[in-house]
Amino acid sequence: MSRSRAGAAALLTALGLFAACGGQSAGAPAAPAAPPSGTGSAAPAPTTTAAPASCATRTYDRLTEPQRFAQLVVVGVPAGGVSQAARTALAREPGGIILTDGESASKDAVTKVVTSAQATGGAEVPLLVAADQEGGQVQELEGPGFPTMPSALAQGRDADGLRAAAKGWGDALRDVGVTVNLAPVADVVNPALGEANAPVGKFDRQYGDDVATASAGVQAFVAGMRDADVAPTLKHFPGLGEVRQNTDFAGGVEDTVTGPDSPSLQSFAAGMKAGAPLVMMSSARYSEIDPDEQALFSSRVMQDLLRERLGFDGVIMTDDVGAAAALEDTPVGARATKFLAAGGDLVLTIRPGDLAPMLDAITTAAREPAFAQRAQDAVRRVLTLKEQQGILRC
């Protein structure tokens, strides 16, 4: 007990003794007499009001099971115009869309596409709208009205000015309705590989070839995007800086170097500390962490390392699982269910036709209680992200 509380207790005790002896301070009203037995009523018991449920919880509760499971998939929609395949997928109300083929689409055209997609697929629950806007050779939206972004390697040379620059790039995204940027790349490329690192180094997608430089760039980019009210995404966990092949175009990509204590993970930790609400998984295999499963199918990578060891509590998503060569041997539906079962939350495919078989597979897998609980947790996490980003309002 603190001194102040002890003093207060002593004071109350003294006052109690004084009252028991019949003393009464001048001007103090006498305590009312107790009502005679049987003629009065007891004071009503104090009532407590439960805190209102979050918007995410209320939304979850009113959705049907098919609507809930659809929240777990993001599908590709051409930035220049909604295709018929995309329109069919949007009718099933996916969790979000990723804009594709946007090299020449103007800001006006992209705005119309996003507005149309939200009207079709986001009427019940607004869509997450994602774009791959890293800079350099990976800038999906670069048509009229969009600013030209330098490569991440160039961005990393001016970490002090990067936050303001990233806010400007984020503002341009938010202007057209984009709410998620699939950037920054937090991978640290081994300098010994350099451009021989096909997924990252070849295109200058890294902020630097050492952990300190990469971390500073990641933090600044994340902060700038958050300033623009765009959700940044750290990728590709636990890093693609130690491989030669690109999982988009090659199967069997394996990292034999990165382990749970590797310094290269610090750039991801820096991005999480800066507030990144999403982490994108690599599709490579990491023999020093889990030799049996690719990262996006590994509970050791997602649960043990990312969630428990690094403390990430946001949304875990896949890289594109539609066209990636690294997943050719995995049936489309299983790409979703294996990821969710291992601890993931949000499946990304640029092929809108993948939505139907994925939802069928998720629905079938959900007959097993443990998977059903895991899928429900993922839905809640996606809805919570939408609420936190101001996308979902009740």
Short mmCIF file of N, CA and C in Angstrom, two decimals, residues 8 14 29 129 185 212 254 266 288 322 351 361 367:
data_model
loop_
_atom_site.label_atom_id
_atom_site.label_comp_id
_atom_site.label_asym_id
_atom_site.label_seq_id
_atom_site.Cartn_x
_atom_site.Cartn_y
_atom_site.Cartn_z
N ALA A 8 -4.90 7.81 3.79
CA ALA A 8 -6.34 7.91 3.56
C ALA A 8 -7.07 6.88 4.39
N ALA A 14 -10.20 6.90 11.51
CA ALA A 14 -10.42 7.89 12.56
C ALA A 14 -11.82 8.46 12.48
N PRO A 29 -24.56 17.14 7.91
CA PRO A 29 -25.89 16.57 8.09
C PRO A 29 -25.80 15.20 8.76
N VAL A 129 -7.98 -2.41 -51.27
CA VAL A 129 -7.52 -2.17 -52.64
C VAL A 129 -6.01 -2.04 -52.58
N VAL A 185 9.95 -3.59 -49.69
CA VAL A 185 10.75 -4.81 -49.65
C VAL A 185 11.73 -4.68 -48.48
N ALA A 212 21.58 -2.15 -41.45
CA ALA A 212 21.29 -0.81 -40.94
C ALA A 212 20.65 0.07 -42.01
N GLU A 254 15.32 -22.44 -52.68
CA GLU A 254 15.62 -22.73 -51.28
C GLU A 254 16.72 -21.83 -50.75
N GLN A 266 16.25 -8.25 -38.90
CA GLN A 266 16.10 -6.98 -38.19
C GLN A 266 15.38 -5.92 -39.02
N GLU A 288 17.03 -23.79 -42.80
CA GLU A 288 17.50 -23.55 -41.44
C GLU A 288 16.35 -23.22 -40.48
N GLY A 322 -1.17 -17.26 -57.58
CA GLY A 322 -1.86 -17.63 -58.81
C GLY A 322 -0.92 -18.06 -59.90
N ARG A 351 -5.07 -14.01 -60.37
CA ARG A 351 -6.03 -14.65 -61.27
C ARG A 351 -7.41 -14.69 -60.60
N ALA A 361 -12.50 -24.96 -51.52
CA ALA A 361 -11.55 -25.72 -50.70
C ALA A 361 -11.60 -25.28 -49.24
N ARG A 367 -14.95 -28.00 -42.40
CA ARG A 367 -15.72 -29.03 -41.71
C ARG A 367 -14.94 -29.60 -40.54
#
